[in-house]
XYZ file of C-alpha atoms in Angstrom:
716
model
C -35.931 23.886 -25.983
C -33.146 22.118 -27.644
C -31.304 21.515 -30.935
C -32.459 18.746 -33.124
C -35.267 15.942 -32.403
C -37.311 16.126 -29.334
C -37.113 13.158 -27.251
C -39.849 11.855 -25.448
C -40.177 9.471 -22.409
C -43.646 8.025 -24.199
C -43.269 4.009 -24.612
C -42.802 2.823 -28.472
C -45.676 1.322 -30.648
C -46.338 -2.420 -30.121
C -44.838 -3.143 -33.574
C -41.884 -1.104 -33.021
C -41.288 -2.806 -29.971
C -41.770 -6.561 -31.493
C -38.994 -5.679 -34.563
C -36.675 -4.149 -31.960
C -37.231 -7.584 -29.759
C -36.466 -9.948 -33.109
C -33.559 -7.901 -33.729
C -32.215 -7.835 -30.095
C -32.590 -11.769 -30.195
C -31.129 -12.011 -33.687
C -27.779 -9.841 -32.018
C -27.825 -11.924 -29.370
C -28.231 -15.683 -30.391
C -25.148 -15.114 -32.671
C -22.979 -14.773 -29.425
C -20.582 -16.869 -28.558
C -21.624 -18.657 -25.212
C -19.038 -19.333 -22.960
C -19.815 -22.718 -21.928
C -18.813 -24.088 -25.591
C -15.528 -22.220 -25.624
C -12.643 -24.799 -26.374
C -10.782 -24.965 -22.844
C -7.868 -26.675 -23.614
C -6.766 -24.220 -25.756
C -6.288 -20.901 -23.455
C -4.706 -18.701 -25.842
C -7.140 -19.522 -28.932
C -9.806 -16.710 -28.180
C -7.082 -13.993 -27.933
C -6.773 -11.030 -30.248
C -3.830 -10.441 -32.797
C -2.615 -8.072 -30.368
C -3.469 -9.685 -26.863
C -0.717 -10.201 -24.320
C -0.858 -14.033 -24.070
C 1.055 -13.668 -20.244
C -2.059 -12.239 -19.238
C -5.157 -14.529 -18.814
C -7.468 -12.480 -17.257
C -7.723 -9.240 -19.797
C -7.547 -8.621 -23.308
C -6.660 -5.403 -25.029
C -9.546 -6.187 -27.792
C -12.037 -5.991 -24.893
C -10.834 -3.338 -22.478
C -13.002 -2.823 -19.024
C -13.496 -6.390 -18.856
C -11.908 -9.017 -16.193
C -11.945 -12.515 -16.318
C -12.222 -14.050 -13.078
C -11.328 -17.840 -12.590
C -13.199 -19.542 -10.158
C -12.491 -23.166 -10.513
C -12.397 -23.565 -6.855
C -15.718 -21.748 -6.168
C -17.632 -23.144 -8.769
C -16.924 -26.927 -10.194
C -17.044 -27.159 -13.890
C -16.602 -23.079 -14.291
C -14.139 -22.185 -16.582
C -14.401 -18.269 -15.808
C -16.599 -15.418 -15.455
C -16.528 -11.624 -16.652
C -16.918 -8.775 -14.911
C -16.525 -5.125 -15.422
C -13.313 -3.648 -13.900
C -11.601 0.165 -14.196
C -7.875 1.039 -12.631
C -9.301 2.308 -9.580
C -11.547 -1.075 -8.500
C -10.522 -2.286 -5.587
C -10.000 -5.899 -5.051
C -13.268 -5.912 -2.591
C -15.223 -4.634 -5.244
C -14.200 -7.255 -7.772
C -14.854 -9.925 -5.236
C -18.664 -8.997 -4.821
C -19.041 -8.676 -8.723
C -17.235 -12.089 -9.362
C -19.941 -13.528 -6.765
C -23.066 -11.912 -8.331
C -21.361 -13.522 -12.025
C -21.468 -17.131 -9.953
C -24.992 -16.646 -8.890
C -23.788 -16.145 -5.341
C -24.828 -13.418 -2.535
C -22.321 -10.912 -2.560
C -22.909 -10.669 1.577
C -20.300 -13.897 1.251
C -17.456 -11.517 0.310
C -15.886 -11.985 3.546
C -15.477 -15.687 2.670
C -13.486 -15.214 -0.498
C -10.427 -13.242 -1.857
C -9.114 -12.352 -4.830
C -5.591 -13.896 -5.930
C -2.739 -13.312 -8.645
C -1.996 -16.325 -9.653
C 1.177 -17.323 -11.803
C 1.644 -20.137 -13.768
C 1.702 -22.231 -17.062
C -0.803 -22.724 -19.833
C -0.499 -24.364 -22.655
C -2.020 -26.597 -25.579
C -2.278 -30.408 -25.882
C -4.880 -31.028 -23.423
C -2.432 -29.552 -20.744
C -4.479 -28.268 -17.710
C -3.880 -25.161 -15.868
C -0.332 -25.373 -13.780
C -0.012 -22.722 -10.658
C 3.220 -21.929 -9.739
C 2.384 -19.627 -7.011
C -0.074 -16.801 -5.985
C -0.544 -13.787 -3.859
C -3.852 -12.868 -1.995
C -4.868 -9.180 -2.856
C -5.534 -6.734 -0.187
C -9.410 -5.634 0.217
C -8.185 -2.001 -0.774
C -5.422 -2.999 -3.362
C -5.886 -2.368 -7.081
C -5.659 -5.162 -9.132
C -5.321 -3.537 -12.594
C -2.931 -0.841 -11.363
C -0.806 -3.723 -10.149
C -0.547 -5.866 -13.334
C 0.271 -2.615 -14.871
C 3.272 -2.417 -12.687
C 4.261 -5.811 -12.088
C 4.615 -8.291 -14.835
C 5.035 -12.262 -14.729
C 8.534 -14.242 -15.783
C 8.894 -14.692 -19.136
C 7.541 -17.880 -19.980
C 4.672 -17.587 -17.463
C 1.063 -16.386 -17.585
C -0.920 -14.835 -14.890
C -4.518 -14.811 -14.288
C -6.817 -13.624 -11.414
C -8.941 -16.538 -9.034
C -11.283 -16.341 -6.892
C -10.708 -18.566 -3.913
C -12.407 -19.513 -0.704
C -10.442 -17.797 2.651
C -10.260 -20.661 4.529
C -8.675 -22.955 1.656
C -5.971 -19.964 1.376
C -5.539 -19.703 4.797
C -5.000 -23.581 5.276
C -2.390 -23.503 2.392
C -0.220 -20.665 4.196
C -0.546 -22.759 7.570
C 1.049 -25.173 5.793
C 3.984 -23.435 4.439
C 6.281 -23.598 6.632
C 9.920 -21.566 6.014
C 12.771 -23.608 5.838
C 15.312 -21.788 4.031
C 15.538 -18.211 5.694
C 14.582 -19.715 9.308
C 18.329 -19.659 10.496
C 19.510 -16.436 8.811
C 16.590 -14.678 10.341
C 17.870 -16.379 13.533
C 21.406 -15.297 13.182
C 20.221 -11.758 12.274
C 18.971 -11.517 15.463
C 21.383 -12.903 17.081
C 23.908 -10.330 15.555
C 21.403 -7.488 16.428
C 21.442 -8.466 20.404
C 25.356 -8.725 20.081
C 25.530 -5.228 18.765
C 23.255 -3.436 21.352
C 25.164 -5.486 24.330
C 28.803 -4.790 22.649
C 29.734 -8.226 23.046
C 30.297 -11.006 20.482
C 27.820 -14.249 20.294
C 29.174 -17.101 18.836
C 27.020 -17.968 15.726
C 25.494 -21.301 14.693
C 27.399 -23.927 13.853
C 30.029 -23.318 16.512
C 31.826 -20.384 14.211
C 32.026 -17.395 16.114
C 30.519 -14.235 14.613
C 32.804 -11.197 13.991
C 33.748 -8.329 16.399
C 30.590 -5.750 16.025
C 31.189 -2.885 13.752
C 31.405 0.487 15.357
C 28.549 2.977 15.685
C 27.689 5.489 12.831
C 28.480 9.220 13.603
C 24.175 9.780 13.980
C 22.942 6.484 15.246
C 19.978 5.220 16.876
C 19.859 1.947 19.516
C 17.046 0.723 17.563
C 18.634 1.193 14.084
C 22.494 -0.036 14.497
C 23.733 -0.334 11.066
C 26.315 -3.433 9.896
C 28.132 -1.061 7.211
C 31.861 -1.651 8.146
C 33.342 1.070 5.508
C 36.114 3.416 7.664
C 34.579 7.165 7.673
C 37.479 9.690 6.624
C 36.970 11.474 9.557
C 37.814 8.632 11.935
C 41.425 7.878 13.323
C 43.403 4.777 11.787
C 43.489 2.840 14.992
C 40.572 0.857 16.600
C 40.587 2.736 19.911
C 37.269 4.371 18.780
C 35.406 0.906 18.422
C 33.367 0.801 21.524
C 29.810 0.565 22.613
C 27.228 2.938 23.289
C 27.595 2.429 27.298
C 31.161 3.413 27.199
C 31.202 6.975 25.160
C 29.588 10.000 25.741
C 26.519 10.642 23.694
C 23.594 12.931 23.724
C 20.015 11.464 24.254
C 17.005 13.088 22.160
C 14.343 14.078 24.375
C 12.585 16.373 21.799
C 13.011 16.125 18.219
C 11.469 17.640 15.097
C 11.260 14.961 12.816
C 10.397 11.482 13.773
C 11.629 10.211 10.219
C 15.072 11.742 10.253
C 15.997 12.129 13.983
C 17.786 9.674 15.909
C 17.287 8.570 19.053
C 21.304 8.629 20.515
C 24.024 10.503 18.850
C 27.375 8.908 19.802
C 30.396 11.487 20.262
C 33.438 9.481 19.839
C 35.278 11.422 17.580
C 37.565 14.305 18.136
C 35.320 16.619 16.543
C 31.728 16.576 15.805
C 29.755 19.446 13.496
C 25.962 20.023 14.064
C 23.500 21.357 11.735
C 21.086 21.120 9.118
C 22.142 18.913 5.847
C 22.186 21.064 2.618
C 23.703 20.136 -0.936
C 26.873 22.055 0.845
C 27.044 21.627 4.352
C 27.147 17.953 5.542
C 27.401 18.011 9.694
C 28.307 14.889 11.652
C 24.925 15.359 13.145
C 22.131 16.267 11.021
C 18.995 18.163 12.656
C 16.050 18.823 10.399
C 14.558 21.861 12.174
C 13.942 25.181 10.239
C 15.823 27.145 12.621
C 19.000 24.808 12.855
C 21.753 26.428 10.717
C 23.750 24.781 8.199
C 26.221 25.210 10.864
C 24.785 25.357 14.192
C 27.614 24.084 16.648
C 30.387 21.840 16.961
C 31.873 19.552 19.781
C 35.374 19.252 20.509
C 37.169 16.743 22.435
C 39.848 18.622 24.559
C 42.651 17.410 27.031
C 43.082 19.440 29.926
C 46.920 19.610 30.514
C 48.578 17.074 33.171
C 45.270 14.650 32.662
C 45.121 11.206 31.530
C 42.422 9.908 28.741
C 39.925 9.739 31.235
C 40.058 13.547 31.909
C 38.889 14.896 28.763
C 36.395 17.279 28.448
C 33.522 17.853 25.649
C 33.556 21.497 24.612
C 30.425 23.110 23.240
C 31.214 25.837 20.528
C 28.287 27.856 18.990
C 28.181 29.263 15.529
C 27.333 33.182 15.689
C 23.524 33.245 15.210
C 22.857 30.020 16.429
C 20.236 29.861 19.113
C 22.067 27.537 21.577
C 20.930 26.771 25.211
C 22.978 24.780 27.924
C 20.522 23.890 31.111
C 17.787 26.564 29.579
C 20.670 29.762 29.596
C 21.351 31.026 26.338
C 25.159 30.833 25.623
C 25.751 33.383 23.016
C 28.654 32.839 21.350
C 30.739 31.458 24.118
C 32.297 28.052 24.687
C 30.829 25.690 27.298
C 32.209 22.473 28.904
C 29.490 20.254 28.995
C 28.951 18.284 32.285
C 27.505 14.705 32.656
C 23.234 15.613 32.637
C 23.307 18.636 31.320
C 20.227 19.410 28.837
C 21.356 20.774 25.481
C 18.678 23.010 23.383
C 19.238 23.924 20.048
C 16.523 25.833 18.452
C 13.108 26.079 19.607
C 12.768 22.399 18.724
C 15.513 20.042 19.986
C 16.182 19.190 23.642
C 19.061 16.609 24.170
C 20.167 15.147 27.348
C 24.800 14.529 27.524
C 25.362 11.696 28.927
C 29.157 10.609 29.903
C 29.273 6.936 31.450
C 33.143 7.951 32.147
C 32.141 10.733 34.772
C 28.873 9.045 36.370
C 26.293 6.515 36.239
C 23.593 7.802 37.613
C 22.240 11.396 36.480
C 22.914 14.317 38.916
C 19.941 15.573 41.057
C 20.482 18.892 39.611
C 19.494 17.303 36.118
C 16.514 15.061 37.278
C 15.055 18.854 38.564
C 15.832 20.272 35.136
C 14.008 17.664 33.550
C 10.924 17.489 35.140
C 10.806 21.545 34.673
C 11.779 21.598 31.173
C 9.393 23.362 28.808
C 7.994 22.096 25.897
C 7.520 23.432 22.751
C 5.023 23.228 19.850
C 6.806 20.808 16.597
C 4.450 23.248 14.384
C 5.252 26.776 15.618
C 7.634 26.319 18.318
C 5.548 27.909 20.776
C 5.741 26.805 24.707
C 3.442 24.521 25.964
C 1.842 24.823 29.476
C 0.624 22.235 31.652
C -3.166 21.173 31.549
C -5.049 23.324 34.316
C -2.154 25.934 34.579
C -3.265 29.420 34.457
C -2.832 31.102 30.996
C -0.505 34.282 31.024
C -2.581 37.229 31.058
C -3.253 38.935 27.465
C -4.720 42.560 26.758
C -7.997 42.671 26.672
C -9.190 42.945 23.264
C -12.026 45.353 22.506
C -15.275 43.535 21.895
C -16.564 43.876 18.449
C -19.232 46.304 17.365
C -22.246 44.642 15.111
C -21.801 46.084 11.866
C -24.398 48.649 10.701
C -25.326 50.689 7.302
C -26.864 54.083 8.350
C -28.347 55.871 5.875
C -31.009 58.666 5.365
C -34.423 57.940 3.386
C -33.481 60.762 1.065
C -30.628 58.798 -0.250
C -32.049 55.139 -0.476
C -32.387 54.893 -4.332
C -28.562 56.031 -4.556
C -27.268 53.659 -1.988
C -29.133 50.707 -3.596
C -28.124 51.613 -7.211
C -24.262 51.628 -5.927
C -24.830 48.273 -3.967
C -26.388 46.690 -7.194
C -23.447 47.895 -9.398
C -20.904 47.282 -6.621
C -19.260 43.602 -7.203
C -18.590 42.178 -10.433
C -18.952 38.399 -10.640
C -15.619 37.651 -12.207
C -13.813 40.122 -9.566
C -11.813 39.025 -6.338
C -14.495 40.225 -3.790
C -16.673 38.132 -2.085
C -19.699 36.877 -4.187
C -22.205 37.503 -1.405
C -21.557 41.337 -0.149
C -24.720 42.596 -2.046
C -27.019 40.220 -0.318
C -25.025 41.118 3.287
C -25.429 45.175 2.498
C -28.556 44.737 1.843
C -29.803 42.849 4.595
C -27.843 45.871 6.883
C -30.229 48.644 4.951
C -33.466 46.431 5.579
C -32.334 46.245 9.137
C -31.715 49.804 9.728
C -34.760 50.838 7.788
C -36.913 48.203 10.385
C -35.251 49.597 13.367
C -33.936 52.950 12.962
C -36.545 54.864 10.162
C -40.379 55.529 10.319
C -42.570 52.662 11.285
C -43.201 50.399 8.123
C -40.720 51.639 5.928
C -39.059 48.559 5.635
C -41.495 46.557 3.682
C -41.537 49.146 0.805
C -37.541 49.079 0.690
C -37.897 45.243 0.675
C -39.905 45.698 -2.427
C -37.977 48.029 -4.255
C -35.165 45.889 -3.466
C -36.820 42.652 -4.856
C -37.954 44.639 -7.829
C -34.375 45.728 -8.461
C -33.070 42.177 -8.337
C -35.569 41.018 -10.770
C -34.974 43.616 -13.146
C -31.192 42.917 -13.277
C -31.779 39.141 -13.907
C -34.209 39.767 -16.934
C -31.736 41.988 -18.523
C -28.773 39.777 -17.991
C -30.831 36.958 -19.303
C -32.109 39.022 -22.432
C -28.419 39.505 -23.189
C -27.334 36.251 -22.575
C -30.905 35.190 -24.908
C -29.030 37.671 -27.971
C -25.602 36.298 -27.972
C -26.670 32.697 -28.319
C -29.284 33.764 -31.140
C -26.199 34.611 -33.129
C -24.631 31.104 -33.078
C -24.797 28.220 -35.635
C -27.672 25.960 -35.443
C -26.955 22.856 -34.439
C -23.326 23.523 -32.662
C -20.723 21.156 -33.273
C -19.593 19.046 -30.054
C -16.438 20.655 -30.105
C -16.844 23.980 -30.659
C -19.984 24.424 -28.132
C -18.510 24.282 -24.502
C -19.936 25.743 -20.942
C -16.616 28.099 -21.395
C -18.062 30.115 -23.649
C -21.330 30.527 -21.561
C -19.370 31.173 -18.674
C -19.120 35.012 -18.253
C -22.740 35.410 -18.991
C -24.417 33.072 -17.102
C -22.363 33.497 -14.059
C -24.120 36.909 -13.449
C -27.501 35.092 -13.505
C -25.777 32.689 -11.020
C -24.370 35.549 -9.213
C -27.616 37.317 -8.568
C -29.522 33.765 -7.688
C -26.855 33.173 -5.022
C -27.489 36.451 -3.586
C -31.426 36.266 -3.594
C -31.171 32.923 -1.961
C -29.346 34.499 1.263
C -31.389 37.852 0.933
C -34.521 35.658 0.653
C -33.710 33.409 3.944
C -32.729 36.554 6.241
C -36.220 38.043 5.092
C -38.148 34.503 5.988
C -36.097 35.038 9.196
C -36.238 38.245 10.156
C -39.462 39.540 8.734
C -41.800 38.049 11.218
C -39.698 39.786 14.276
C -39.857 43.148 12.281
C -43.923 42.663 11.867
C -44.438 41.626 15.321
C -42.085 44.668 16.676
C -44.271 47.100 14.355
C -47.416 45.535 15.696
C -46.334 46.298 19.409
C -45.010 49.483 18.409
C -48.423 50.747 17.101
C -52.025 51.145 18.052
C -54.247 49.029 15.679
C -56.869 51.468 15.289
C -57.995 53.620 11.824
C -54.647 54.882 9.713
C -52.149 52.839 11.632
C -53.608 49.417 11.103
C -53.627 50.239 7.345
C -49.944 51.139 7.753
C -49.503 47.914 9.574
C -51.509 45.953 6.247
C -49.455 47.699 4.013
C -46.116 46.909 5.353
C -47.110 42.873 5.439
C -48.847 43.139 2.152
C -45.333 44.729 1.001
C -43.153 42.072 2.583
C -44.628 38.767 1.706
C -45.045 40.536 -2.176
C -41.042 41.277 -1.973
C -40.860 37.665 -0.571
C -42.857 36.231 -3.797
C -40.783 38.384 -5.909
C -37.302 36.906 -4.555
C -38.711 33.357 -4.998
C -39.552 34.138 -8.249
C -36.477 35.706 -9.379
C -34.403 32.404 -7.347
C -37.165 29.650 -9.778
C -36.375 31.900 -12.669
C -32.575 31.887 -12.608
C -32.320 28.220 -11.957
C -34.317 27.562 -14.957
C -32.049 29.460 -17.206
C -29.057 28.046 -15.621
C -30.068 24.297 -15.636
C -31.582 25.342 -19.473
C -28.235 26.769 -21.014
C -26.126 24.206 -19.412
C -28.628 21.212 -20.870
C -27.964 22.958 -24.233
C -24.115 22.008 -24.001
C -25.149 18.357 -22.654
C -27.163 17.891 -25.654
C -24.228 18.152 -28.087
C -22.140 16.055 -25.926
C -24.173 13.347 -24.999
C -25.064 11.811 -28.012
C -21.573 10.646 -28.658
C -21.474 8.478 -25.466
C -22.798 5.565 -26.546
C -20.560 5.349 -29.477
C -16.910 6.125 -28.161
C -14.374 3.519 -27.351
C -14.188 3.270 -23.093
C -10.432 3.596 -23.009
C -7.954 5.531 -25.153
C -5.904 3.111 -27.479
C -2.811 4.294 -26.846
C -0.633 2.618 -24.099
C 0.401 4.652 -21.117
C 4.137 4.981 -20.501
C 3.732 5.677 -16.889
C 1.272 3.915 -14.350
C -1.695 6.498 -12.802
C -4.395 5.863 -10.555
C -7.020 5.350 -13.531
C -7.306 4.865 -17.329
C -7.767 8.244 -19.062
C -11.062 9.108 -20.338
C -12.144 9.424 -23.959
C -12.850 12.309 -25.677
C -16.229 11.662 -25.898
C -16.904 11.138 -22.236
C -14.424 13.895 -21.062
C -16.583 16.138 -22.645
C -19.629 15.157 -20.577
C -17.575 15.357 -17.468
C -16.260 18.948 -18.616
C -19.448 20.319 -18.679
C -20.832 18.718 -15.221
C -17.455 20.166 -13.895
C -17.311 23.321 -15.286
C -21.048 23.889 -13.790
C -19.963 22.416 -10.207
C -17.032 25.021 -10.534
C -19.208 28.073 -11.159
C -21.724 27.462 -8.849
C -19.031 26.606 -5.839
C -17.054 30.372 -6.989
C -20.257 32.466 -6.610
C -21.237 30.547 -3.209
C -24.687 29.118 -4.677
C -26.249 27.446 -1.571
C -25.194 23.957 -1.535
C -28.912 22.427 -1.574
C -29.291 24.927 -4.397
C -26.094 23.541 -6.238
C -27.091 19.964 -5.785
C -30.548 20.205 -7.101
C -29.133 21.987 -10.003
C -26.412 18.945 -10.713
C -29.314 16.315 -10.020
C -31.557 17.872 -12.615
C -28.481 17.593 -14.875
C -28.310 13.929 -13.947
C -31.691 13.487 -14.903
C -31.537 14.976 -18.224
C -28.865 13.033 -19.151
C -29.929 9.737 -18.079
C -33.408 10.517 -19.624
C -31.758 11.666 -22.919
C -29.271 8.458 -23.122
C -32.264 6.432 -22.474
C -34.577 8.006 -25.269
C -31.674 7.676 -28.036
C -31.488 3.687 -26.673
C -35.140 3.236 -27.462
C -35.247 5.780 -30.484
C -32.446 4.086 -32.176
C -32.353 0.778 -31.369
C -30.387 -1.825 -32.733
C -28.789 0.705 -34.981
C -26.701 1.645 -32.124
C -23.356 -0.122 -31.828
C -24.183 -0.568 -28.129
C -26.484 -3.336 -28.957
C -23.851 -5.658 -29.984
C -22.482 -7.639 -26.878
C -18.947 -6.289 -27.106
C -19.723 -2.518 -27.809
C -22.332 -3.415 -25.042
C -19.901 -4.151 -22.725
C -17.901 -1.206 -23.596
C -20.965 1.274 -23.036
C -21.956 -0.171 -19.555
C -17.939 0.881 -18.879
C -18.306 4.147 -19.637
C -21.041 4.492 -17.937
C -19.404 2.847 -15.205
C -16.401 5.482 -15.685
C -19.426 8.567 -15.659
C -20.856 7.236 -11.960
C -17.555 7.058 -10.558
C -16.668 10.875 -11.241
C -20.439 11.528 -10.161
C -19.442 9.651 -6.657
C -16.062 11.398 -6.603
C -18.042 14.595 -7.017
C -20.169 13.860 -3.910
C -23.257 13.207 -5.622
C -23.312 9.204 -5.986
C -27.009 9.152 -4.658
C -28.215 11.418 -7.213
C -26.525 9.770 -9.901
C -27.250 6.694 -8.969
C -31.100 7.323 -8.895
C -31.016 9.075 -11.886
C -29.101 6.701 -14.180
C -30.423 3.627 -12.651
C -32.856 2.798 -15.819
C -30.416 3.661 -18.120
C -27.420 1.320 -16.345
C -30.088 -1.446 -16.304
C -30.303 -1.404 -19.871
C -26.865 -1.411 -20.398
C -26.232 -4.202 -18.434
C -28.920 -6.041 -20.169
C -26.871 -5.612 -23.438
C -23.791 -6.369 -21.786
C -25.236 -9.789 -20.935
C -24.096 -12.581 -23.178
C -26.264 -14.155 -24.904
C -25.976 -17.518 -23.140
C -26.503 -16.238 -19.968
C -29.674 -14.734 -20.786
C -30.644 -18.232 -22.609
C -30.255 -19.710 -19.326
C -32.179 -17.516 -17.672
C -35.271 -17.714 -19.948
C -34.930 -21.551 -19.437
C -34.943 -20.938 -15.772
C -38.043 -18.939 -15.743
C -39.861 -21.321 -18.054
C -39.473 -23.912 -15.827
C -40.868 -22.094 -12.960
């Protein structure tokens, strides 16, 4: 079926198992034990290219994270766990507990800590300078890459008890910033009230700074730089309760909108901020113009400063309404309690403390009847239970029908079979839909029993089409060199021909489901219509036989297309999989910028590319999700079996039988399972890669730990 040696799952001979066991024991006996390492020289085990500031990771053993657990298990230096860039702190805690022979169910009682300290030779123990607790969903390896300890300090990951960490946090009292924070809270309260408050130590705080041009009560700024548009004198330095202001009732963006817009200048511009326009009051709705309107202070003749008026001047084309009445382009004098509508989203209340303190009754009535609009589309919202506006009655949709005469039946079927191209933009299930309409018309409008022959004819046409496409694909594959290389052979070359087979498999599944659901109803209707005697009984029997044969043919087409699909995809995997156990787990070059996880090596990327291409092809052709899941499950089964057979056949000649390479092979398998889980097939991946995962975990276990397990089993 495939190129190269044929692998089977039969157990090897006893002599071969004995020889492999002796070689495995000799390999593991040469592995250094963690127990007898020199604990006083923390840098002695580092490679030439390892970073001495990182004690939990080594560039020479990527994918392996050392978790120190002195406070968890006395006398234990550290335990190694497998980790990737996407591994969360919670997952690493559970794995570390397993390595410390503790139950993973106790993970809530422990935390992973990022500890910075000093470690040196000469018998000096590790001296921690400080630590930070990782959150459950934080990525330790990602944080390690983004943040480095100060020069002269080292960092390591420690597993600590949550109770001890909480006890240390309770004892840690802030004595340096408590006074600063209290003073900041006093200043904030003083700015909100507009009155200075004495500061701690007997001194008085400076006068509160003027309010920003667009400011909220909840975010008062302490900046005291002078705005070029402000007057030179300090008469405008007044509190919120002394200046006219606009109160936001409905906005567009919670991130950019302010609650209060203070109007303490002679002129304010309102609009949307752009590179060429910087208005005083910036609004972010899409229907706000760069310069929407202006608010100008006007002093009537013969009146003092207390009689100043605020005039709203809209720009041409800007939607502006005062008290829900469009103002057009004419200027409007704003009065205390007016409602200002800007566009479809913004509704603001104008308040002038100099005119009156309580809102007028008219303003309160307008607030109760103020229409609310949707933040997304601007449509007016109605109250719950209110009658919806009357809409014109839409014509009821008629069920689709495909009517034809019996003499054009063959021509119509040929046209439907060639109507849609799999690589086109049309819907891929159009043939199945049209064929179902043909069957429905034949069963309800044409001669009794004719739908059975039509159904059989459709099934045979689909079977002939699939056979022709399969024959064409086989002829093309026969001209390829054997065996192909992993670099030249990919699923991309198979996709143009394989999509024709999957196209008809997808349509056959939908057509078969329709026939299984509707055919019994058609047969029941036919039985009621015919008087079951003589020739009519023969007509009913012929229709029943034809429909059953048609369903059998459609099932045959689905199974055959499924077999051809997994056959050709498995050929692509057969070329890529053997190199998976030999490639390095991560790329050797250093990444310049952070990413969610380490990049996949080329050999693993090819395997993932085959899975992804097959999944994309199944989804693009609208193959039923259950059938697509079966295809992927078979591919996972094939991959796990092939790799396990490779381990059993080649044995210690593979580099993964040596402990460091075994750890790397185990890390590669974890990367592959991560991708499978992200694609939504985690359960199938865990099931079909379980035997391979157990084998690689055994190869990734240090010999010292294996010897301890053997001793414990002998004692028992």
